[in-house]
Amino acid sequence: GENVEQHPSTLSVQEGDSAVIKCTYSDSASNYFPWYKQELGKRPQLIIDIRSNVGEKKDQRIAVTLNKTAKHFSLHITETQPEDSAVYFCAASRGTLTFGKGTMLLVSP
Amino acid sequence: GAGVSQSPSNKVTEKGKDVELRCDPISGHTALYWYRQSLGQGLEFLIYFQGNSAPDKSGLPSDRFSAERTGGSVSTLTIQRTQQEDSAVYLCASSFSGLAGNEQFFGPGTRLTVL
Protein backbone atom coordinates (compact mmCIF):
# COMPACT_ATOMS: atom_id res chain seq x y z
CA GLY A 1 0.00 0.00 0.00
CA GLU A 2 0.83 3.69 -0.06
CA ASN A 3 3.29 5.15 2.46
CA VAL A 4 3.61 8.90 3.02
CA GLU A 5 6.52 10.44 4.89
CA GLN A 6 6.29 14.07 6.06
CA HIS A 7 9.04 16.39 7.32
CA PRO A 8 9.66 18.24 9.51
CA SER A 9 7.47 17.17 12.40
CA THR A 10 7.69 20.65 13.91
CA LEU A 11 8.58 23.98 12.33
CA SER A 12 8.98 27.33 14.07
CA VAL A 13 9.25 30.52 12.04
CA GLN A 14 8.99 34.24 12.62
CA GLU A 15 6.03 36.13 11.25
CA GLY A 16 6.74 37.13 7.67
CA ASP A 17 9.14 34.26 6.99
CA SER A 18 8.40 31.43 4.57
CA ALA A 19 7.65 27.88 5.64
CA VAL A 20 8.20 24.72 3.62
CA ILE A 21 6.85 21.27 4.44
CA LYS A 22 7.93 18.26 2.41
CA CYS A 23 6.33 14.90 1.75
CA THR A 24 7.31 11.78 -0.14
CA TYR A 25 5.05 8.96 -1.28
CA SER A 26 5.71 5.41 -2.38
CA ASP A 27 2.89 4.44 -4.77
CA SER A 28 3.56 5.76 -8.28
CA ALA A 29 -0.14 5.25 -9.07
CA SER A 30 -1.18 7.97 -6.62
CA ASN A 31 -2.58 10.88 -8.57
CA TYR A 32 -4.06 13.30 -6.07
CA PHE A 33 -2.20 15.15 -3.32
CA PRO A 34 -4.20 17.32 -0.89
CA TRP A 35 -2.95 19.34 2.05
CA TYR A 36 -5.07 19.76 5.16
CA LYS A 37 -4.75 22.29 7.98
CA GLN A 38 -5.90 21.33 11.46
CA GLU A 39 -6.12 23.99 14.13
CA LEU A 40 -6.05 22.91 17.75
CA GLY A 41 -9.24 21.07 18.65
CA LYS A 42 -10.71 21.57 15.19
CA ARG A 43 -11.39 19.31 12.24
CA PRO A 44 -8.92 19.06 9.32
CA GLN A 45 -9.75 21.38 6.45
CA LEU A 46 -8.47 21.26 2.90
CA ILE A 47 -6.27 24.24 2.03
CA ILE A 48 -4.86 23.27 -1.36
CA ASP A 49 -4.51 20.21 -3.56
CA ILE A 50 -2.67 19.17 -6.69
CA ARG A 51 -3.23 16.49 -9.27
CA SER A 52 -0.53 14.45 -10.92
CA ASN A 53 -0.86 16.19 -14.28
CA VAL A 54 0.20 19.51 -12.73
CA GLY A 55 3.63 20.48 -11.37
CA GLU A 56 2.73 23.52 -9.32
CA LYS A 57 -0.34 25.28 -8.01
CA LYS A 58 -0.68 28.58 -6.15
CA ASP A 59 -3.42 30.15 -4.08
CA GLN A 60 -2.42 33.53 -2.64
CA ARG A 61 0.28 32.84 -0.01
CA ILE A 62 0.14 29.07 -0.42
CA ALA A 63 1.72 26.98 -3.14
CA VAL A 64 2.22 23.29 -3.69
CA THR A 65 4.78 21.64 -5.97
CA LEU A 66 4.86 18.06 -7.21
CA ASN A 67 7.76 16.06 -8.59
CA LYS A 68 6.27 12.81 -9.88
CA THR A 69 9.61 11.35 -10.87
CA ALA A 70 11.02 11.73 -7.38
CA LYS A 71 7.64 11.17 -5.72
CA HIS A 72 8.02 14.37 -3.73
CA PHE A 73 5.52 17.11 -3.06
CA SER A 74 5.88 20.21 -0.94
CA LEU A 75 3.77 22.94 0.65
CA HIS A 76 5.12 26.47 0.61
CA ILE A 77 3.64 29.24 2.75
CA THR A 78 4.99 32.75 2.19
CA GLU A 79 4.64 35.79 4.46
CA THR A 80 3.55 33.62 7.35
CA GLN A 81 1.12 35.01 9.91
CA PRO A 82 0.35 33.87 13.47
CA GLU A 83 -3.00 32.50 12.27
CA ASP A 84 -1.08 30.07 10.05
CA SER A 85 -0.07 28.25 13.24
CA ALA A 86 -1.61 24.77 13.05
CA VAL A 87 -0.81 21.17 12.17
CA TYR A 88 -0.52 20.56 8.45
CA PHE A 89 -1.07 17.13 6.90
CA CYS A 90 -0.11 16.01 3.43
CA ALA A 91 -1.84 13.06 1.80
CA ALA A 92 -1.58 10.94 -1.33
CA SER A 93 -4.42 9.16 -3.04
CA ARG A 94 -5.61 7.09 -5.93
CA GLY A 95 -8.89 6.62 -4.12
CA THR A 96 -8.55 6.51 -0.36
CA LEU A 97 -6.20 9.01 1.27
CA THR A 98 -2.98 8.04 3.03
CA PHE A 99 -1.85 10.84 5.33
CA GLY A 100 1.55 11.89 6.57
CA LYS A 101 2.02 12.22 10.33
CA GLY A 102 1.70 15.99 10.25
CA THR A 103 3.84 19.08 10.78
CA MET A 104 3.17 21.44 13.66
CA LEU A 105 3.83 24.94 12.37
CA LEU A 106 4.32 27.71 14.93
CA VAL A 107 4.48 31.28 13.66
CA SER A 108 5.77 33.70 16.27
CA PRO A 109 4.78 37.39 16.10
CA GLY B 1 -26.09 23.21 3.99
CA ALA B 2 -24.91 21.33 7.03
CA GLY B 3 -21.47 19.79 7.11
CA VAL B 4 -20.49 16.37 8.37
CA SER B 5 -21.70 15.79 11.90
CA GLN B 6 -20.62 13.21 14.44
CA SER B 7 -21.97 12.08 17.78
CA PRO B 8 -21.17 11.92 20.56
CA SER B 9 -18.46 14.58 20.65
CA ASN B 10 -16.88 12.89 23.65
CA LYS B 11 -17.19 9.36 24.97
CA VAL B 12 -15.61 7.97 28.11
CA THR B 13 -15.95 4.24 28.62
CA GLU B 14 -14.49 1.47 30.69
CA LYS B 15 -12.16 -1.12 29.28
CA GLY B 16 -14.11 -4.06 27.90
CA LYS B 17 -17.27 -2.13 27.07
CA ASP B 18 -18.64 -1.72 23.55
CA VAL B 19 -19.06 1.73 21.99
CA GLU B 20 -20.91 3.07 18.96
CA LEU B 21 -19.88 6.22 17.15
CA ARG B 22 -22.18 7.91 14.64
CA CYS B 23 -21.48 9.89 11.49
CA ASP B 24 -23.94 11.92 9.40
CA PRO B 25 -22.31 12.76 6.06
CA ILE B 26 -23.11 15.71 3.84
CA SER B 27 -26.34 15.04 1.95
CA GLY B 28 -25.66 13.66 -1.51
CA HIS B 29 -22.14 12.48 -0.74
CA THR B 30 -21.76 8.87 -1.81
CA ALA B 31 -18.37 8.24 -0.21
CA LEU B 32 -17.82 8.02 3.55
CA TYR B 33 -14.59 7.41 5.41
CA TRP B 34 -13.58 6.70 8.99
CA TYR B 35 -10.17 7.69 10.35
CA ARG B 36 -8.52 7.46 13.74
CA GLN B 37 -6.22 10.17 15.06
CA SER B 38 -4.13 9.37 18.11
CA LEU B 39 -2.39 12.11 20.11
CA GLY B 40 0.32 13.71 17.98
CA GLN B 41 -0.25 11.29 15.12
CA GLY B 42 -1.59 11.56 11.62
CA LEU B 43 -4.91 10.30 10.40
CA GLU B 44 -5.06 6.53 10.21
CA PHE B 45 -7.52 5.21 7.61
CA LEU B 46 -10.00 2.69 9.00
CA ILE B 47 -12.80 1.99 6.51
CA TYR B 48 -14.35 3.43 3.34
CA PHE B 49 -17.89 3.16 1.98
CA GLN B 50 -18.75 4.02 -1.62
CA GLY B 51 -22.39 3.90 -2.59
CA ASN B 52 -23.76 0.37 -2.45
CA SER B 53 -20.38 -1.28 -3.01
CA ALA B 54 -18.78 -3.55 -0.45
CA PRO B 55 -16.77 -1.40 1.98
CA ASP B 56 -12.98 -1.25 1.98
CA LYS B 57 -12.16 -2.55 5.46
CA SER B 58 -8.43 -2.77 4.91
CA GLY B 59 -7.61 -0.23 7.64
CA LEU B 60 -9.53 -1.78 10.51
CA PRO B 61 -6.92 -2.65 13.17
CA SER B 62 -8.68 -5.71 14.58
CA ASP B 63 -11.89 -7.71 14.40
CA ARG B 64 -13.18 -5.72 17.37
CA PHE B 65 -13.80 -2.85 14.93
CA SER B 66 -16.73 -2.86 12.54
CA ALA B 67 -18.79 -0.28 10.70
CA GLU B 68 -21.97 -0.12 8.73
CA ARG B 69 -23.67 2.43 6.60
CA THR B 70 -27.44 2.24 6.42
CA GLY B 71 -29.34 3.50 3.40
CA GLY B 72 -26.22 5.00 1.92
CA SER B 73 -26.22 7.80 4.48
CA VAL B 74 -25.58 7.53 8.23
CA SER B 75 -22.70 5.36 9.37
CA THR B 76 -21.95 3.75 12.71
CA LEU B 77 -18.49 2.64 13.82
CA THR B 78 -18.62 0.00 16.55
CA ILE B 79 -15.72 -0.96 18.77
CA GLN B 80 -16.28 -4.08 20.84
CA ARG B 81 -14.47 -4.92 24.07
CA THR B 82 -12.66 -1.58 24.06
CA GLN B 83 -9.00 -1.42 25.08
CA GLN B 84 -7.00 1.53 26.38
CA GLU B 85 -5.09 1.73 23.09
CA ASP B 86 -8.40 2.47 21.36
CA SER B 87 -8.37 5.92 22.98
CA ALA B 88 -8.18 8.45 20.15
CA VAL B 89 -10.23 10.91 18.14
CA TYR B 90 -12.35 9.15 15.55
CA LEU B 91 -12.97 11.30 12.49
CA CYS B 92 -15.52 10.74 9.79
CA ALA B 93 -15.30 12.34 6.35
CA SER B 94 -17.48 12.33 3.27
CA SER B 95 -16.94 13.27 -0.36
CA PHE B 96 -19.15 13.62 -3.42
CA SER B 97 -17.65 10.44 -4.84
CA GLY B 98 -14.82 8.09 -4.01
CA LEU B 99 -12.76 9.06 -7.02
CA ALA B 100 -9.36 10.59 -6.31
CA GLY B 101 -9.56 14.35 -6.46
CA ASN B 102 -12.85 14.72 -4.64
CA GLU B 103 -12.39 16.81 -1.51
CA GLN B 104 -13.05 14.98 1.72
CA PHE B 105 -14.99 17.04 4.26
CA PHE B 106 -14.33 16.10 7.84
CA GLY B 107 -16.64 16.00 10.81
CA PRO B 108 -15.65 17.39 14.22
CA GLY B 109 -14.68 13.97 15.51
CA THR B 110 -15.55 11.86 18.54
CA ARG B 111 -12.96 11.83 21.31
CA LEU B 112 -12.96 8.34 22.81
CA THR B 113 -11.32 7.73 26.17
CA VAL B 114 -11.06 4.17 27.44
CA LEU B 115 -10.31 3.98 31.15
PDB file of C-alpha atoms in Angstrom:
ATOM      1  CA  GLY A   1       0.000   0.000   0.000  1.00  0.00           C
ATOM      2  CA  GLU A   2       0.829   3.685  -0.058  1.00  0.00           C
ATOM      3  CA  ASN A   3       3.287   5.149   2.464  1.00  0.00           C
ATOM      4  CA  VAL A   4       3.605   8.899   3.017  1.00  0.00           C
ATOM      5  CA  GLU A   5       6.520  10.445   4.891  1.00  0.00           C
ATOM      6  CA  GLN A   6       6.286  14.070   6.059  1.00  0.00           C
ATOM      7  CA  HIS A   7       9.041  16.389   7.319  1.00  0.00           C
ATOM      8  CA  PRO A   8       9.665  18.237   9.512  1.00  0.00           C
ATOM      9  CA  SER A   9       7.467  17.166  12.396  1.00  0.00           C
ATOM     10  CA  THR A  10       7.694  20.647  13.909  1.00  0.00           C
ATOM     11  CA  LEU A  11       8.578  23.978  12.328  1.00  0.00           C
ATOM     12  CA  SER A  12       8.981  27.328  14.068  1.00  0.00           C
ATOM     13  CA  VAL A  13       9.249  30.520  12.036  1.00  0.00           C
ATOM     14  CA  GLN A  14       8.995  34.238  12.622  1.00  0.00           C
ATOM     15  CA  GLU A  15       6.034  36.132  11.250  1.00  0.00           C
ATOM     16  CA  GLY A  16       6.737  37.130   7.667  1.00  0.00           C
ATOM     17  CA  ASP A  17       9.144  34.258   6.989  1.00  0.00           C
ATOM     18  CA  SER A  18       8.403  31.434   4.571  1.00  0.00           C
ATOM     19  CA  ALA A  19       7.651  27.880   5.642  1.00  0.00           C
ATOM     20  CA  VAL A  20       8.200  24.716   3.623  1.00  0.00           C
ATOM     21  CA  ILE A  21       6.850  21.270   4.443  1.00  0.00           C
ATOM     22  CA  LYS A  22       7.930  18.265   2.412  1.00  0.00           C
ATOM     23  CA  CYS A  23       6.331  14.895   1.751  1.00  0.00           C
ATOM     24  CA  THR A  24       7.310  11.781  -0.142  1.00  0.00           C
ATOM     25  CA  TYR A  25       5.053   8.963  -1.277  1.00  0.00           C
ATOM     26  CA  SER A  26       5.706   5.410  -2.383  1.00  0.00           C
ATOM     27  CA  ASP A  27       2.892   4.440  -4.774  1.00  0.00           C
ATOM     28  CA  SER A  28       3.562   5.757  -8.279  1.00  0.00           C
ATOM     29  CA  ALA A  29      -0.140   5.253  -9.068  1.00  0.00           C
ATOM     30  CA  SER A  30      -1.184   7.970  -6.616  1.00  0.00           C
ATOM     31  CA  ASN A  31      -2.579  10.881  -8.574  1.00  0.00           C
ATOM     32  CA  TYR A  32      -4.065  13.303  -6.073  1.00  0.00           C
ATOM     33  CA  PHE A  33      -2.203  15.154  -3.324  1.00  0.00           C
ATOM     34  CA  PRO A  34      -4.196  17.321  -0.895  1.00  0.00           C
ATOM     35  CA  TRP A  35      -2.950  19.342   2.045  1.00  0.00           C
ATOM     36  CA  TYR A  36      -5.071  19.760   5.162  1.00  0.00           C
ATOM     37  CA  LYS A  37      -4.748  22.286   7.983  1.00  0.00           C
ATOM     38  CA  GLN A  38      -5.904  21.328  11.462  1.00  0.00           C
ATOM     39  CA  GLU A  39      -6.117  23.988  14.131  1.00  0.00           C
ATOM     40  CA  LEU A  40      -6.046  22.906  17.750  1.00  0.00           C
ATOM     41  CA  GLY A  41      -9.236  21.074  18.649  1.00  0.00           C
ATOM     42  CA  LYS A  42     -10.709  21.569  15.190  1.00  0.00           C
ATOM     43  CA  ARG A  43     -11.391  19.307  12.238  1.00  0.00           C
ATOM     44  CA  PRO A  44      -8.916  19.057   9.320  1.00  0.00           C
ATOM     45  CA  GLN A  45      -9.745  21.378   6.447  1.00  0.00           C
ATOM     46  CA  LEU A  46      -8.473  21.264   2.895  1.00  0.00           C
ATOM     47  CA  ILE A  47      -6.267  24.237   2.029  1.00  0.00           C
ATOM     48  CA  ILE A  48      -4.865  23.269  -1.363  1.00  0.00           C
ATOM     49  CA  ASP A  49      -4.514  20.211  -3.556  1.00  0.00           C
ATOM     50  CA  ILE A  50      -2.674  19.175  -6.693  1.00  0.00           C
ATOM     51  CA  ARG A  51      -3.232  16.492  -9.270  1.00  0.00           C
ATOM     52  CA  SER A  52      -0.529  14.455 -10.918  1.00  0.00           C
ATOM     53  CA  ASN A  53      -0.859  16.191 -14.280  1.00  0.00           C
ATOM     54  CA  VAL A  54       0.198  19.508 -12.726  1.00  0.00           C
ATOM     55  CA  GLY A  55       3.629  20.480 -11.371  1.00  0.00           C
ATOM     56  CA  GLU A  56       2.732  23.520  -9.322  1.00  0.00           C
ATOM     57  CA  LYS A  57      -0.338  25.281  -8.014  1.00  0.00           C
ATOM     58  CA  LYS A  58      -0.675  28.579  -6.153  1.00  0.00           C
ATOM     59  CA  ASP A  59      -3.416  30.151  -4.083  1.00  0.00           C
ATOM     60  CA  GLN A  60      -2.421  33.529  -2.636  1.00  0.00           C
ATOM     61  CA  ARG A  61       0.277  32.838  -0.013  1.00  0.00           C
ATOM     62  CA  ILE A  62       0.135  29.072  -0.418  1.00  0.00           C
ATOM     63  CA  ALA A  63       1.725  26.977  -3.142  1.00  0.00           C
ATOM     64  CA  VAL A  64       2.224  23.287  -3.693  1.00  0.00           C
ATOM     65  CA  THR A  65       4.783  21.643  -5.969  1.00  0.00           C
ATOM     66  CA  LEU A  66       4.857  18.065  -7.205  1.00  0.00           C
ATOM     67  CA  ASN A  67       7.758  16.059  -8.588  1.00  0.00           C
ATOM     68  CA  LYS A  68       6.274  12.807  -9.880  1.00  0.00           C
ATOM     69  CA  THR A  69       9.610  11.348 -10.873  1.00  0.00           C
ATOM     70  CA  ALA A  70      11.019  11.728  -7.385  1.00  0.00           C
ATOM     71  CA  LYS A  71       7.640  11.169  -5.716  1.00  0.00           C
ATOM     72  CA  HIS A  72       8.020  14.367  -3.726  1.00  0.00           C
ATOM     73  CA  PHE A  73       5.523  17.115  -3.060  1.00  0.00           C
ATOM     74  CA  SER A  74       5.876  20.214  -0.936  1.00  0.00           C
ATOM     75  CA  LEU A  75       3.775  22.938   0.653  1.00  0.00           C
ATOM     76  CA  HIS A  76       5.124  26.475   0.610  1.00  0.00           C
ATOM     77  CA  ILE A  77       3.638  29.242   2.754  1.00  0.00           C
ATOM     78  CA  THR A  78       4.990  32.753   2.194  1.00  0.00           C
ATOM     79  CA  GLU A  79       4.635  35.792   4.455  1.00  0.00           C
ATOM     80  CA  THR A  80       3.545  33.615   7.347  1.00  0.00           C
ATOM     81  CA  GLN A  81       1.121  35.009   9.910  1.00  0.00           C
ATOM     82  CA  PRO A  82       0.347  33.865  13.470  1.00  0.00           C
ATOM     83  CA  GLU A  83      -2.998  32.500  12.273  1.00  0.00           C
ATOM     84  CA  ASP A  84      -1.083  30.067  10.047  1.00  0.00           C
ATOM     85  CA  SER A  85      -0.070  28.245  13.237  1.00  0.00           C
ATOM     86  CA  ALA A  86      -1.609  24.766  13.051  1.00  0.00           C
ATOM     87  CA  VAL A  87      -0.810  21.173  12.174  1.00  0.00           C
ATOM     88  CA  TYR A  88      -0.518  20.558   8.446  1.00  0.00           C
ATOM     89  CA  PHE A  89      -1.068  17.128   6.898  1.00  0.00           C
ATOM     90  CA  CYS A  90      -0.114  16.008   3.431  1.00  0.00           C
ATOM     91  CA  ALA A  91      -1.836  13.057   1.800  1.00  0.00           C
ATOM     92  CA  ALA A  92      -1.579  10.942  -1.327  1.00  0.00           C
ATOM     93  CA  SER A  93      -4.415   9.158  -3.037  1.00  0.00           C
ATOM     94  CA  ARG A  94      -5.611   7.093  -5.933  1.00  0.00           C
ATOM     95  CA  GLY A  95      -8.888   6.619  -4.117  1.00  0.00           C
ATOM     96  CA  THR A  96      -8.548   6.514  -0.363  1.00  0.00           C
ATOM     97  CA  LEU A  97      -6.197   9.013   1.268  1.00  0.00           C
ATOM     98  CA  THR A  98      -2.979   8.044   3.026  1.00  0.00           C
ATOM     99  CA  PHE A  99      -1.847  10.837   5.335  1.00  0.00           C
ATOM    100  CA  GLY A 100       1.549  11.890   6.573  1.00  0.00           C
ATOM    101  CA  LYS A 101       2.022  12.224  10.329  1.00  0.00           C
ATOM    102  CA  GLY A 102       1.703  15.989  10.245  1.00  0.00           C
ATOM    103  CA  THR A 103       3.838  19.081  10.779  1.00  0.00           C
ATOM    104  CA  MET A 104       3.166  21.437  13.659  1.00  0.00           C
ATOM    105  CA  LEU A 105       3.830  24.939  12.370  1.00  0.00           C
ATOM    106  CA  LEU A 106       4.317  27.710  14.932  1.00  0.00           C
ATOM    107  CA  VAL A 107       4.481  31.278  13.660  1.00  0.00           C
ATOM    108  CA  SER A 108       5.769  33.703  16.266  1.00  0.00           C
ATOM    109  CA  PRO A 109       4.784  37.388  16.101  1.00  0.00           C
TER     110      PRO A 109
ATOM    111  CA  GLY B   1     -26.094  23.211   3.986  1.00  0.00           C
ATOM    112  CA  ALA B   2     -24.906  21.331   7.030  1.00  0.00           C
ATOM    113  CA  GLY B   3     -21.471  19.794   7.114  1.00  0.00           C
ATOM    114  CA  VAL B   4     -20.492  16.373   8.368  1.00  0.00           C
ATOM    115  CA  SER B   5     -21.704  15.791  11.901  1.00  0.00           C
ATOM    116  CA  GLN B   6     -20.622  13.212  14.445  1.00  0.00           C
ATOM    117  CA  SER B   7     -21.966  12.081  17.782  1.00  0.00           C
ATOM    118  CA  PRO B   8     -21.165  11.920  20.559  1.00  0.00           C
ATOM    119  CA  SER B   9     -18.459  14.581  20.653  1.00  0.00           C
ATOM    120  CA  ASN B  10     -16.877  12.893  23.652  1.00  0.00           C
ATOM    121  CA  LYS B  11     -17.188   9.361  24.971  1.00  0.00           C
ATOM    122  CA  VAL B  12     -15.608   7.965  28.106  1.00  0.00           C
ATOM    123  CA  THR B  13     -15.952   4.241  28.618  1.00  0.00           C
ATOM    124  CA  GLU B  14     -14.493   1.472  30.687  1.00  0.00           C
ATOM    125  CA  LYS B  15     -12.162  -1.123  29.280  1.00  0.00           C
ATOM    126  CA  GLY B  16     -14.113  -4.058  27.904  1.00  0.00           C
ATOM    127  CA  LYS B  17     -17.271  -2.133  27.067  1.00  0.00           C
ATOM    128  CA  ASP B  18     -18.639  -1.718  23.550  1.00  0.00           C
ATOM    129  CA  VAL B  19     -19.063   1.734  21.991  1.00  0.00           C
ATOM    130  CA  GLU B  20     -20.908   3.074  18.957  1.00  0.00           C
ATOM    131  CA  LEU B  21     -19.883   6.218  17.150  1.00  0.00           C
ATOM    132  CA  ARG B  22     -22.175   7.906  14.638  1.00  0.00           C
ATOM    133  CA  CYS B  23     -21.483   9.894  11.493  1.00  0.00           C
ATOM    134  CA  ASP B  24     -23.942  11.917   9.400  1.00  0.00           C
ATOM    135  CA  PRO B  25     -22.307  12.762   6.064  1.00  0.00           C
ATOM    136  CA  ILE B  26     -23.115  15.708   3.839  1.00  0.00           C
ATOM    137  CA  SER B  27     -26.340  15.042   1.954  1.00  0.00           C
ATOM    138  CA  GLY B  28     -25.659  13.657  -1.507  1.00  0.00           C
ATOM    139  CA  HIS B  29     -22.143  12.479  -0.742  1.00  0.00           C
ATOM    140  CA  THR B  30     -21.756   8.870  -1.806  1.00  0.00           C
ATOM    141  CA  ALA B  31     -18.366   8.241  -0.210  1.00  0.00           C
ATOM    142  CA  LEU B  32     -17.823   8.016   3.552  1.00  0.00           C
ATOM    143  CA  TYR B  33     -14.587   7.412   5.412  1.00  0.00           C
ATOM    144  CA  TRP B  34     -13.581   6.704   8.987  1.00  0.00           C
ATOM    145  CA  TYR B  35     -10.169   7.692  10.352  1.00  0.00           C
ATOM    146  CA  ARG B  36      -8.515   7.460  13.736  1.00  0.00           C
ATOM    147  CA  GLN B  37      -6.224  10.172  15.065  1.00  0.00           C
ATOM    148  CA  SER B  38      -4.129   9.373  18.106  1.00  0.00           C
ATOM    149  CA  LEU B  39      -2.388  12.108  20.107  1.00  0.00           C
ATOM    150  CA  GLY B  40       0.317  13.707  17.981  1.00  0.00           C
ATOM    151  CA  GLN B  41      -0.251  11.295  15.121  1.00  0.00           C
ATOM    152  CA  GLY B  42      -1.590  11.561  11.625  1.00  0.00           C
ATOM    153  CA  LEU B  43      -4.912  10.300  10.400  1.00  0.00           C
ATOM    154  CA  GLU B  44      -5.062   6.530  10.207  1.00  0.00           C
ATOM    155  CA  PHE B  45      -7.521   5.207   7.615  1.00  0.00           C
ATOM    156  CA  LEU B  46     -10.002   2.688   9.002  1.00  0.00           C
ATOM    157  CA  ILE B  47     -12.800   1.988   6.509  1.00  0.00           C
ATOM    158  CA  TYR B  48     -14.352   3.432   3.339  1.00  0.00           C
ATOM    159  CA  PHE B  49     -17.889   3.158   1.976  1.00  0.00           C
ATOM    160  CA  GLN B  50     -18.751   4.020  -1.625  1.00  0.00           C
ATOM    161  CA  GLY B  51     -22.394   3.900  -2.590  1.00  0.00           C
ATOM    162  CA  ASN B  52     -23.758   0.370  -2.453  1.00  0.00           C
ATOM    163  CA  SER B  53     -20.382  -1.279  -3.012  1.00  0.00           C
ATOM    164  CA  ALA B  54     -18.775  -3.546  -0.449  1.00  0.00           C
ATOM    165  CA  PRO B  55     -16.773  -1.396   1.976  1.00  0.00           C
ATOM    166  CA  ASP B  56     -12.985  -1.252   1.981  1.00  0.00           C
ATOM    167  CA  LYS B  57     -12.164  -2.548   5.462  1.00  0.00           C
ATOM    168  CA  SER B  58      -8.433  -2.765   4.913  1.00  0.00           C
ATOM    169  CA  GLY B  59      -7.609  -0.234   7.635  1.00  0.00           C
ATOM    170  CA  LEU B  60      -9.526  -1.777  10.507  1.00  0.00           C
ATOM    171  CA  PRO B  61      -6.918  -2.648  13.169  1.00  0.00           C
ATOM    172  CA  SER B  62      -8.675  -5.715  14.583  1.00  0.00           C
ATOM    173  CA  ASP B  63     -11.894  -7.706  14.395  1.00  0.00           C
ATOM    174  CA  ARG B  64     -13.178  -5.716  17.369  1.00  0.00           C
ATOM    175  CA  PHE B  65     -13.796  -2.846  14.933  1.00  0.00           C
ATOM    176  CA  SER B  66     -16.731  -2.856  12.536  1.00  0.00           C
ATOM    177  CA  ALA B  67     -18.786  -0.281  10.697  1.00  0.00           C
ATOM    178  CA  GLU B  68     -21.967  -0.124   8.733  1.00  0.00           C
ATOM    179  CA  ARG B  69     -23.672   2.428   6.596  1.00  0.00           C
ATOM    180  CA  THR B  70     -27.438   2.238   6.419  1.00  0.00           C
ATOM    181  CA  GLY B  71     -29.339   3.497   3.404  1.00  0.00           C
ATOM    182  CA  GLY B  72     -26.217   5.003   1.923  1.00  0.00           C
ATOM    183  CA  SER B  73     -26.216   7.796   4.484  1.00  0.00           C
ATOM    184  CA  VAL B  74     -25.584   7.531   8.227  1.00  0.00           C
ATOM    185  CA  SER B  75     -22.696   5.365   9.367  1.00  0.00           C
ATOM    186  CA  THR B  76     -21.950   3.749  12.707  1.00  0.00           C
ATOM    187  CA  LEU B  77     -18.486   2.638  13.821  1.00  0.00           C
ATOM    188  CA  THR B  78     -18.618   0.000  16.546  1.00  0.00           C
ATOM    189  CA  ILE B  79     -15.721  -0.956  18.771  1.00  0.00           C
ATOM    190  CA  GLN B  80     -16.280  -4.077  20.836  1.00  0.00           C
ATOM    191  CA  ARG B  81     -14.466  -4.917  24.071  1.00  0.00           C
ATOM    192  CA  THR B  82     -12.656  -1.576  24.062  1.00  0.00           C
ATOM    193  CA  GLN B  83      -9.003  -1.422  25.075  1.00  0.00           C
ATOM    194  CA  GLN B  84      -7.001   1.532  26.379  1.00  0.00           C
ATOM    195  CA  GLU B  85      -5.095   1.733  23.094  1.00  0.00           C
ATOM    196  CA  ASP B  86      -8.398   2.469  21.355  1.00  0.00           C
ATOM    197  CA  SER B  87      -8.369   5.917  22.984  1.00  0.00           C
ATOM    198  CA  ALA B  88      -8.183   8.447  20.147  1.00  0.00           C
ATOM    199  CA  VAL B  89     -10.232  10.908  18.140  1.00  0.00           C
ATOM    200  CA  TYR B  90     -12.350   9.147  15.546  1.00  0.00           C
ATOM    201  CA  LEU B  91     -12.970  11.301  12.490  1.00  0.00           C
ATOM    202  CA  CYS B  92     -15.519  10.745   9.793  1.00  0.00           C
ATOM    203  CA  ALA B  93     -15.296  12.343   6.348  1.00  0.00           C
ATOM    204  CA  SER B  94     -17.480  12.335   3.269  1.00  0.00           C
ATOM    205  CA  SER B  95     -16.944  13.269  -0.360  1.00  0.00           C
ATOM    206  CA  PHE B  96     -19.154  13.620  -3.420  1.00  0.00           C
ATOM    207  CA  SER B  97     -17.650  10.439  -4.837  1.00  0.00           C
ATOM    208  CA  GLY B  98     -14.825   8.090  -4.013  1.00  0.00           C
ATOM    209  CA  LEU B  99     -12.763   9.060  -7.019  1.00  0.00           C
ATOM    210  CA  ALA B 100      -9.360  10.590  -6.308  1.00  0.00           C
ATOM    211  CA  GLY B 101      -9.564  14.351  -6.463  1.00  0.00           C
ATOM    212  CA  ASN B 102     -12.848  14.719  -4.642  1.00  0.00           C
ATOM    213  CA  GLU B 103     -12.393  16.813  -1.513  1.00  0.00           C
ATOM    214  CA  GLN B 104     -13.051  14.977   1.719  1.00  0.00           C
ATOM    215  CA  PHE B 105     -14.986  17.039   4.262  1.00  0.00           C
ATOM    216  CA  PHE B 106     -14.332  16.099   7.842  1.00  0.00           C
ATOM    217  CA  GLY B 107     -16.635  16.001  10.809  1.00  0.00           C
ATOM    218  CA  PRO B 108     -15.647  17.388  14.218  1.00  0.00           C
ATOM    219  CA  GLY B 109     -14.683  13.968  15.515  1.00  0.00           C
ATOM    220  CA  THR B 110     -15.550  11.862  18.540  1.00  0.00           C
ATOM    221  CA  ARG B 111     -12.959  11.831  21.305  1.00  0.00           C
ATOM    222  CA  LEU B 112     -12.955   8.335  22.813  1.00  0.00           C
ATOM    223  CA  THR B 113     -11.321   7.732  26.167  1.00  0.00           C
ATOM    224  CA  VAL B 114     -11.059   4.174  27.438  1.00  0.00           C
ATOM    225  CA  LEU B 115     -10.308   3.983  31.147  1.00  0.00           C
TER     226      LEU B 115
END
